[in-house]
Amino acid sequence: MSCSVLDEQQFRQGCQLLLQRSDQLGDGWSWEAVQGSEEGYLRKTARRSVPSDWGPLHDQEGFSFHPQTLCDSTGHEKEEQDPAASTGSDFLSAEEQDDGSYTVTDSSSRVVQYEYHILFSCSYGAPVLYFRAFTLEGKSLALEEMWSTIHPNYRLRLQNCPLSAISQQEHPLLGQPFFFLHPCRTEEFMGLVLQAVQDQGRPVNYVLSWLSVVGPVVGLDVPLQYCTPLHSAVSLNSTKPD
Amino acid sequence: MFSATRFAELSETIVQSCPLKMSDNAESPTETQKEELHSPSENSATSEEKKKIDVLLKAVGDTPIMKTKKWAVDRGRTVQSLAQFISRFLKLDANEQLFIYVHQSFAPSPDQEVGVLFDCFGSDGKLVLHYCKSQAWG
């Protein structure tokens, strides 16, 4: 069996390992079982502050991710610049200003409540990330609004896909509308990574590895502590600012 | 801005002190590239800048291999920024996503600083990062 295709038992094992670690770290994942069966999914809710006006960003912050065109501060498009020519001064300013923050044209931000579910797809032999988002007032975000919460770095690539990478469909177990990240490419990118690791005989948690890749796209942070040795694990609550 | 002397110094360093088999296909980075990430680090014992960490970049799958694999990177640089640098260096297509992994299988958050990664996963004085290009979405 290809190492990049998961079966349901391996999925559950991966989820349980992830869950154990989550409990140690206080990261908030829970296993929701389907009544009377071993089937289930991982669930987590999280609040996230999203800039209200997450439009195109200045290149100087180092966050315009390989754009075809760049928009300057007035919104006018510039031609794609030859990377070799533009890197000099751009990256010097990026180094100076790169403290991990990004500028937004509007300084206000809003808080969005997310709910993430990790389900298993039999047909793709892969985990699938379902999610939905709400304002604090409980109003669910529509597809367009949800797009505005995706970091601009990812937005460009996602929107360039021939198939929609993020779309809405009925949750397979709950029957409610959820967004989800389409899993059709999962085997491809997981296969590349896993092959190298497994050649070395090192055990890998497929679910964790996959989540670390796809999670950030939809605002789900997968802390580094999932990957660090047990003895150095620190509860996230003690370090995470409120 | 690098002076000519500095450039010569670093060129010598590349050839002489880099422990990796760089001589097969190594070439000195261009000036603009060196302004971004400094070229393969000097012997860390003599390095004045403790704020940089040594990073070894390894390609996964059919991702192009960087001619220069070892870099001295500011601790505060983010994974995102590094991925962007590699993408530009490799002249990747706009549709191609570049992923960076620590421990060979875990993708750190794009906002994560490489210095922290080095503290957690560095060994033998360097941080090994695997990078992989993929059409991950769709």
Tab-separated table of C-alpha atoms in Angstrom:
chain	number	residue	atom	x	y	z
A	1	MET	CA	0.000	0.000	0.000
A	2	SER	CA	1.244	3.409	-0.853
A	3	CYS	CA	2.499	5.234	2.188
A	4	SER	CA	0.630	8.322	1.133
A	5	VAL	CA	-2.793	6.724	1.308
A	6	LEU	CA	-4.364	6.382	4.697
A	7	ASP	CA	-6.847	3.798	5.869
A	8	GLU	CA	-9.436	4.512	8.487
A	9	GLN	CA	-7.652	2.707	11.287
A	10	GLN	CA	-4.441	4.602	10.650
A	11	PHE	CA	-6.495	7.775	10.585
A	12	ARG	CA	-7.968	7.013	14.005
A	13	GLN	CA	-4.569	6.133	15.402
A	14	GLY	CA	-3.150	9.371	14.117
A	15	CYS	CA	-6.047	11.267	15.623
A	16	GLN	CA	-5.605	9.615	18.988
A	17	LEU	CA	-1.914	10.483	19.078
A	18	LEU	CA	-2.721	14.040	18.126
A	19	LEU	CA	-5.399	14.104	20.798
A	20	GLN	CA	-3.030	12.895	23.501
A	21	ARG	CA	-0.602	15.618	22.666
A	22	SER	CA	-3.382	18.177	22.491
A	23	ASP	CA	-4.470	17.224	25.999
A	24	GLN	CA	-0.941	17.692	27.286
A	25	LEU	CA	-0.651	21.054	25.601
A	26	GLY	CA	-4.164	22.245	26.317
A	27	ASP	CA	-4.733	22.801	22.615
A	28	GLY	CA	-8.429	22.009	22.743
A	29	TRP	CA	-9.002	19.149	20.331
A	30	SER	CA	-11.671	16.601	21.179
A	31	TRP	CA	-12.812	13.374	19.578
A	32	GLU	CA	-16.463	13.348	18.587
A	33	ALA	CA	-17.619	9.777	18.131
A	34	VAL	CA	-20.480	8.791	15.928
A	35	GLN	CA	-22.894	7.041	18.221
A	36	GLY	CA	-22.447	3.308	18.357
A	37	SER	CA	-19.377	3.149	16.184
A	38	GLU	CA	-15.664	3.734	16.155
A	39	GLU	CA	-16.175	6.334	13.499
A	40	GLY	CA	-15.737	9.933	14.482
A	41	TYR	CA	-13.811	13.089	13.941
A	42	LEU	CA	-11.561	15.540	15.712
A	43	ARG	CA	-13.083	18.841	16.657
A	44	LYS	CA	-11.735	22.132	17.864
A	45	THR	CA	-13.015	25.644	18.225
A	46	ALA	CA	-10.821	28.693	18.241
A	47	ARG	CA	-11.111	32.435	18.120
A	48	ARG	CA	-9.021	34.390	15.764
A	49	SER	CA	-8.499	38.057	15.185
A	50	VAL	CA	-8.662	38.882	11.502
A	51	PRO	CA	-7.739	42.257	10.005
A	52	SER	CA	-10.864	43.930	8.723
A	53	ASP	CA	-9.225	45.041	5.576
A	54	TRP	CA	-6.947	42.287	4.432
A	55	GLY	CA	-6.280	43.611	1.010
A	56	PRO	CA	-3.087	43.387	-1.038
A	57	LEU	CA	-0.098	44.014	1.145
A	58	HIS	CA	3.038	45.979	0.538
A	59	ASP	CA	5.919	43.931	-0.716
A	60	GLN	CA	8.177	45.532	1.820
A	61	GLU	CA	6.719	43.444	4.578
A	62	GLY	CA	7.820	40.347	2.763
A	63	PHE	CA	4.301	39.024	2.659
A	64	SER	CA	3.372	39.314	-0.961
A	65	PHE	CA	3.928	35.752	-1.910
A	66	HIS	CA	5.248	35.510	-5.433
A	67	PRO	CA	2.558	37.686	-6.945
A	68	GLN	CA	1.986	37.988	-10.632
A	69	THR	CA	1.373	41.648	-10.152
A	70	LEU	CA	1.995	43.860	-7.213
A	71	CYS	CA	-0.249	46.550	-5.965
A	72	ASP	CA	1.374	49.595	-4.509
A	73	SER	CA	-0.201	51.611	-1.754
A	74	THR	CA	-2.541	53.399	-4.093
A	75	GLY	CA	-3.847	50.142	-5.454
A	76	HIS	CA	-2.248	50.535	-8.837
A	77	GLU	CA	-0.818	47.386	-10.266
A	78	LYS	CA	2.839	47.210	-11.048
A	79	GLU	CA	4.420	44.854	-13.514
A	80	GLU	CA	5.949	41.741	-12.121
A	81	GLN	CA	9.464	42.612	-11.280
A	82	ASP	CA	12.413	40.464	-12.064
A	83	PRO	CA	13.124	38.835	-8.706
A	84	ALA	CA	16.819	39.243	-9.121
A	85	ALA	CA	16.464	42.919	-9.755
A	86	SER	CA	13.983	43.642	-7.027
A	87	THR	CA	15.392	41.561	-4.222
A	88	GLY	CA	18.159	43.876	-3.213
A	89	SER	CA	16.327	46.818	-1.736
A	90	ASP	CA	13.065	44.997	-1.105
A	91	PHE	CA	14.674	42.389	1.036
A	92	LEU	CA	16.799	44.856	2.860
A	93	SER	CA	13.676	46.638	3.954
A	94	ALA	CA	11.993	43.343	4.664
A	95	GLU	CA	14.848	42.403	6.944
A	96	GLU	CA	14.596	45.683	8.761
A	97	GLN	CA	10.880	45.557	9.211
A	98	ASP	CA	10.235	41.879	9.365
A	99	ASP	CA	9.127	41.371	12.911
A	100	GLY	CA	6.493	38.920	11.839
A	101	SER	CA	3.813	41.558	11.582
A	102	TYR	CA	2.046	42.818	8.535
A	103	THR	CA	0.533	46.145	7.736
A	104	VAL	CA	-3.113	46.634	7.051
A	105	THR	CA	-4.629	49.702	5.548
A	106	ASP	CA	-7.316	49.756	8.185
A	107	SER	CA	-6.079	49.209	11.706
A	108	SER	CA	-9.257	47.623	12.976
A	109	SER	CA	-9.754	43.911	13.111
A	110	ARG	CA	-12.580	41.617	13.973
A	111	VAL	CA	-12.808	38.473	15.983
A	112	VAL	CA	-14.020	35.373	14.219
A	113	GLN	CA	-15.020	32.164	15.921
A	114	TYR	CA	-13.911	29.040	14.087
A	115	GLU	CA	-14.919	25.451	14.370
A	116	TYR	CA	-12.600	22.881	12.798
A	117	HIS	CA	-13.379	19.240	12.129
A	118	ILE	CA	-10.991	16.612	10.871
A	119	LEU	CA	-12.798	13.801	9.093
A	120	PHE	CA	-11.631	10.827	7.136
A	121	SER	CA	-12.379	10.507	3.459
A	122	CYS	CA	-12.578	6.893	2.324
A	123	SER	CA	-12.599	7.796	-1.319
A	124	TYR	CA	-9.433	9.868	-1.058
A	125	GLY	CA	-7.787	7.830	1.681
A	126	ALA	CA	-6.951	11.071	3.416
A	127	PRO	CA	-8.031	13.349	6.222
A	128	VAL	CA	-10.178	16.290	5.244
A	129	LEU	CA	-10.437	19.581	7.067
A	130	TYR	CA	-13.936	20.928	7.451
A	131	PHE	CA	-14.546	24.255	9.078
A	132	ARG	CA	-17.055	26.983	9.644
A	133	ALA	CA	-16.762	30.464	10.964
A	134	PHE	CA	-18.995	32.802	12.914
A	135	THR	CA	-18.942	36.368	14.082
A	136	LEU	CA	-19.089	36.780	17.838
A	137	GLU	CA	-22.766	37.526	17.446
A	138	GLY	CA	-23.243	34.063	16.063
A	139	LYS	CA	-23.769	34.964	12.433
A	140	SER	CA	-22.145	32.418	10.171
A	141	LEU	CA	-19.740	33.627	7.528
A	142	ALA	CA	-20.639	33.175	3.899
A	143	LEU	CA	-18.105	31.990	1.366
A	144	GLU	CA	-17.059	35.491	0.291
A	145	GLU	CA	-16.629	36.620	3.869
A	146	MET	CA	-14.670	33.506	4.677
A	147	TRP	CA	-12.253	34.316	1.813
A	148	SER	CA	-11.501	37.616	3.437
A	149	THR	CA	-10.193	35.766	6.488
A	150	ILE	CA	-7.681	33.783	4.461
A	151	HIS	CA	-4.208	35.222	4.606
A	152	PRO	CA	-3.406	36.960	1.299
A	153	ASN	CA	-0.391	34.722	0.848
A	154	TYR	CA	-2.595	31.719	0.407
A	155	ARG	CA	-5.466	33.445	-1.283
A	156	LEU	CA	-3.681	33.975	-4.553
A	157	ARG	CA	-2.679	30.375	-4.948
A	158	LEU	CA	-5.996	29.004	-3.822
A	159	GLN	CA	-7.842	31.213	-6.236
A	160	ASN	CA	-5.594	30.156	-9.080
A	161	CYS	CA	-6.703	26.568	-8.778
A	162	PRO	CA	-8.817	25.185	-11.579
A	163	LEU	CA	-10.995	23.407	-9.059
A	164	SER	CA	-12.074	25.381	-6.050
A	165	ALA	CA	-9.768	24.429	-3.242
A	166	ILE	CA	-12.174	25.728	-0.639
A	167	SER	CA	-15.843	25.153	-1.128
A	168	GLN	CA	-18.927	24.487	0.831
A	169	GLN	CA	-20.709	21.235	1.265
A	170	GLU	CA	-22.777	19.266	3.667
A	171	HIS	CA	-20.821	17.836	6.567
A	172	PRO	CA	-20.795	14.056	5.966
A	173	LEU	CA	-21.743	13.237	9.538
A	174	LEU	CA	-23.673	16.258	10.746
A	175	GLY	CA	-25.486	17.234	7.585
A	176	GLN	CA	-24.824	20.929	8.163
A	177	PRO	CA	-23.097	23.266	5.711
A	178	PHE	CA	-19.368	23.507	6.257
A	179	PHE	CA	-16.447	24.804	4.282
A	180	PHE	CA	-13.783	22.286	3.472
A	181	LEU	CA	-10.362	22.070	1.910
A	182	HIS	CA	-10.554	19.765	-1.056
A	183	PRO	CA	-8.416	16.676	-0.462
A	184	CYS	CA	-7.673	15.767	-4.047
A	185	ARG	CA	-4.063	16.903	-3.797
A	186	THR	CA	-3.410	15.589	-0.322
A	187	GLU	CA	-1.956	12.270	-1.438
A	188	GLU	CA	0.389	14.112	-3.727
A	189	PHE	CA	1.989	16.448	-1.254
A	190	MET	CA	1.891	14.001	1.622
A	191	GLY	CA	3.460	11.294	-0.500
A	192	LEU	CA	6.491	13.414	-1.257
A	193	VAL	CA	7.143	14.130	2.365
A	194	LEU	CA	6.361	10.731	3.806
A	195	GLN	CA	8.493	8.831	1.349
A	196	ALA	CA	11.609	10.609	2.515
A	197	VAL	CA	10.811	10.085	6.182
A	198	GLN	CA	9.755	6.488	5.949
A	199	ASP	CA	12.835	5.574	3.964
A	200	GLN	CA	14.664	6.397	7.134
A	201	GLY	CA	12.346	4.234	9.183
A	202	ARG	CA	11.163	7.138	11.275
A	203	PRO	CA	7.552	6.943	12.463
A	204	VAL	CA	5.351	9.785	11.362
A	205	ASN	CA	1.894	10.873	12.353
A	206	TYR	CA	0.202	11.375	9.013
A	207	VAL	CA	-2.668	13.345	10.493
A	208	LEU	CA	-0.365	15.711	12.352
A	209	SER	CA	1.905	16.198	9.379
A	210	TRP	CA	-1.037	16.869	7.085
A	211	LEU	CA	-2.643	19.258	9.557
A	212	SER	CA	0.531	21.274	9.947
A	213	VAL	CA	0.449	21.926	6.208
A	214	VAL	CA	-3.218	22.696	5.651
A	215	GLY	CA	-4.172	24.194	9.008
A	216	PRO	CA	-2.464	27.575	8.634
A	217	VAL	CA	-4.273	28.192	5.362
A	218	VAL	CA	-7.556	28.495	7.198
A	219	GLY	CA	-6.223	30.136	10.298
A	220	LEU	CA	-5.670	26.991	12.325
A	221	ASP	CA	-2.415	27.136	14.195
A	222	VAL	CA	-0.648	23.851	14.868
A	223	PRO	CA	1.902	24.686	17.534
A	224	LEU	CA	5.456	23.518	17.263
A	225	GLN	CA	5.054	21.723	20.579
A	226	TYR	CA	3.239	18.919	18.796
A	227	CYS	CA	6.536	18.012	17.307
A	228	THR	CA	8.970	18.644	20.134
A	229	PRO	CA	10.035	16.010	22.645
A	230	LEU	CA	7.694	15.212	25.511
A	231	HIS	CA	9.865	16.473	28.309
A	232	SER	CA	10.046	19.925	26.851
A	233	ALA	CA	6.321	20.296	26.345
A	234	VAL	CA	4.955	23.435	27.888
A	235	SER	CA	1.299	24.061	28.284
A	236	LEU	CA	0.193	26.437	25.566
A	237	ASN	CA	-1.970	28.321	27.986
A	238	SER	CA	1.025	29.497	29.899
A	239	THR	CA	2.702	31.019	26.885
A	240	LYS	CA	-0.086	32.076	24.635
A	241	PRO	CA	-1.173	35.663	25.077
A	242	ASP	CA	-4.856	36.062	25.635
B	1	MET	CA	26.044	46.761	0.665
B	2	PHE	CA	28.889	44.302	0.326
B	3	SER	CA	32.293	45.610	-0.423
B	4	ALA	CA	34.522	43.825	-2.887
B	5	THR	CA	36.798	42.715	-0.073
B	6	ARG	CA	33.947	41.156	1.841
B	7	PHE	CA	32.819	39.341	-1.252
B	8	ALA	CA	36.255	37.892	-1.756
B	9	GLU	CA	36.426	36.837	1.881
B	10	LEU	CA	33.149	35.013	1.651
B	11	SER	CA	34.080	33.387	-1.627
B	12	GLU	CA	37.127	31.898	-0.027
B	13	THR	CA	35.073	30.769	2.893
B	14	ILE	CA	32.640	28.982	0.641
B	15	VAL	CA	35.344	26.951	-0.943
B	16	GLN	CA	37.414	26.223	2.092
B	17	SER	CA	35.371	25.879	5.202
B	18	CYS	CA	31.975	24.589	4.223
B	19	PRO	CA	31.816	21.037	5.506
B	20	LEU	CA	29.319	19.992	2.870
B	21	LYS	CA	30.139	18.721	-0.575
B	22	MET	CA	29.498	22.068	-2.085
B	23	SER	CA	32.410	21.899	-4.442
B	24	ASP	CA	30.523	19.697	-6.876
B	25	ASN	CA	28.088	22.282	-7.962
B	26	ALA	CA	28.736	25.295	-5.841
B	27	GLU	CA	28.849	28.743	-7.178
B	28	SER	CA	29.130	31.966	-5.297
B	29	PRO	CA	25.783	33.614	-4.801
B	30	THR	CA	25.228	36.770	-6.686
B	31	GLU	CA	25.441	40.068	-4.899
B	32	THR	CA	21.711	40.546	-4.675
B	33	GLN	CA	21.230	37.095	-3.240
B	34	LYS	CA	23.836	37.711	-0.635
B	35	GLU	CA	22.034	40.753	0.548
B	36	GLU	CA	19.056	38.608	1.421
B	37	LEU	CA	20.536	35.698	3.265
B	38	HIS	CA	24.177	35.667	3.876
B	39	SER	CA	26.062	33.035	1.934
B	40	PRO	CA	27.303	29.892	3.625
B	41	SER	CA	28.347	30.795	7.083
B	42	GLU	CA	31.835	31.203	8.303
B	43	ASN	CA	33.019	28.911	11.029
B	44	SER	CA	30.527	29.683	13.762
B	45	ALA	CA	33.293	30.099	16.288
B	46	THR	CA	34.544	33.137	14.443
B	47	SER	CA	31.152	34.494	13.449
B	48	GLU	CA	30.519	37.849	15.045
B	49	GLU	CA	26.822	37.588	14.610
B	50	LYS	CA	25.396	35.201	17.169
B	51	LYS	CA	22.025	36.280	15.959
B	52	LYS	CA	22.276	34.144	12.861
B	53	ILE	CA	21.751	30.455	12.722
B	54	ASP	CA	23.010	27.943	10.206
B	55	VAL	CA	20.348	26.415	8.056
B	56	LEU	CA	20.797	23.447	5.757
B	57	LEU	CA	18.205	23.236	3.015
B	58	LYS	CA	17.295	19.860	1.590
B	59	ALA	CA	15.017	19.329	-1.380
B	60	VAL	CA	12.209	16.788	-1.297
B	61	GLY	CA	10.856	14.927	-4.290
B	62	ASP	CA	11.554	16.541	-7.614
B	63	THR	CA	11.885	19.990	-6.144
B	64	PRO	CA	14.939	21.706	-7.607
B	65	ILE	CA	18.012	21.506	-5.445
B	66	MET	CA	19.495	24.750	-4.245
B	67	LYS	CA	23.029	25.137	-5.436
B	68	THR	CA	23.832	26.765	-2.172
B	69	LYS	CA	22.392	24.605	0.546
B	70	LYS	CA	23.838	26.099	3.651
B	71	TRP	CA	22.822	29.563	4.735
B	72	ALA	CA	23.290	31.809	7.705
B	73	VAL	CA	19.879	33.181	8.532
B	74	ASP	CA	18.761	35.797	11.019
B	75	ARG	CA	17.089	34.166	13.981
B	76	GLY	CA	14.134	36.462	13.618
B	77	ARG	CA	13.395	35.537	10.048
B	78	THR	CA	10.078	33.805	9.562
B	79	VAL	CA	9.411	30.525	7.809
B	80	GLN	CA	7.222	32.479	5.442
B	81	SER	CA	10.052	34.789	4.537
B	82	LEU	CA	12.430	31.908	4.023
B	83	ALA	CA	9.940	30.081	1.808
B	84	GLN	CA	9.541	33.201	-0.251
B	85	PHE	CA	13.281	33.488	-0.622
B	86	ILE	CA	13.635	29.882	-1.755
B	87	SER	CA	10.762	30.270	-4.214
B	88	ARG	CA	12.407	33.288	-5.768
B	89	PHE	CA	15.803	31.647	-5.772
B	90	LEU	CA	14.393	28.614	-7.565
B	91	LYS	CA	12.222	30.804	-9.784
B	92	LEU	CA	9.165	28.771	-9.012
B	93	ASP	CA	5.969	29.240	-10.895
B	94	ALA	CA	3.319	31.374	-9.191
B	95	ASN	CA	1.029	28.371	-8.942
B	96	GLU	CA	3.546	26.306	-7.103
B	97	GLN	CA	3.432	26.300	-3.364
B	98	LEU	CA	6.598	25.777	-1.418
B	99	PHE	CA	6.409	23.938	1.889
B	100	ILE	CA	9.069	23.894	4.510
B	101	TYR	CA	9.337	21.071	7.046
B	102	VAL	CA	11.201	20.551	10.249
B	103	HIS	CA	11.879	17.089	11.524
B	104	GLN	CA	11.237	16.132	7.925
B	105	SER	CA	7.494	15.925	8.326
B	106	PHE	CA	6.117	18.868	10.259
B	107	ALA	CA	5.335	22.159	8.588
B	108	PRO	CA	5.941	24.961	11.073
B	109	SER	CA	3.615	27.905	11.112
B	110	PRO	CA	4.540	30.500	8.478
B	111	ASP	CA	4.989	33.088	11.207
B	112	GLN	CA	7.385	30.920	13.151
B	113	GLU	CA	10.858	32.319	13.581
B	114	VAL	CA	13.728	30.167	12.374
B	115	GLY	CA	15.637	30.913	15.561
B	116	VAL	CA	12.997	29.100	17.571
B	117	LEU	CA	13.113	26.184	15.158
B	118	PHE	CA	16.854	26.029	15.585
B	119	ASP	CA	16.470	25.929	19.360
B	120	CYS	CA	14.013	23.040	19.112
B	121	PHE	CA	15.354	21.021	16.224
B	122	GLY	CA	18.885	22.154	15.599
B	123	SER	CA	21.694	19.655	15.945
B	124	ASP	CA	25.396	19.793	15.199
B	125	GLY	CA	25.055	23.549	15.138
B	126	LYS	CA	22.593	23.664	12.271
B	127	LEU	CA	18.927	23.468	11.479
B	128	VAL	CA	17.975	21.072	8.715
B	129	LEU	CA	14.930	22.177	6.777
B	130	HIS	CA	13.325	20.173	4.025
B	131	TYR	CA	11.546	22.085	1.331
B	132	CYS	CA	9.094	20.736	-1.157
B	133	LYS	CA	7.206	22.303	-4.015
B	134	SER	CA	3.781	21.039	-4.723
B	135	GLN	CA	0.493	21.926	-6.240
B	136	ALA	CA	-1.185	21.402	-2.930
B	137	TRP	CA	-4.536	22.930	-3.621
B	138	GLY	CA	-7.330	22.131	-5.936
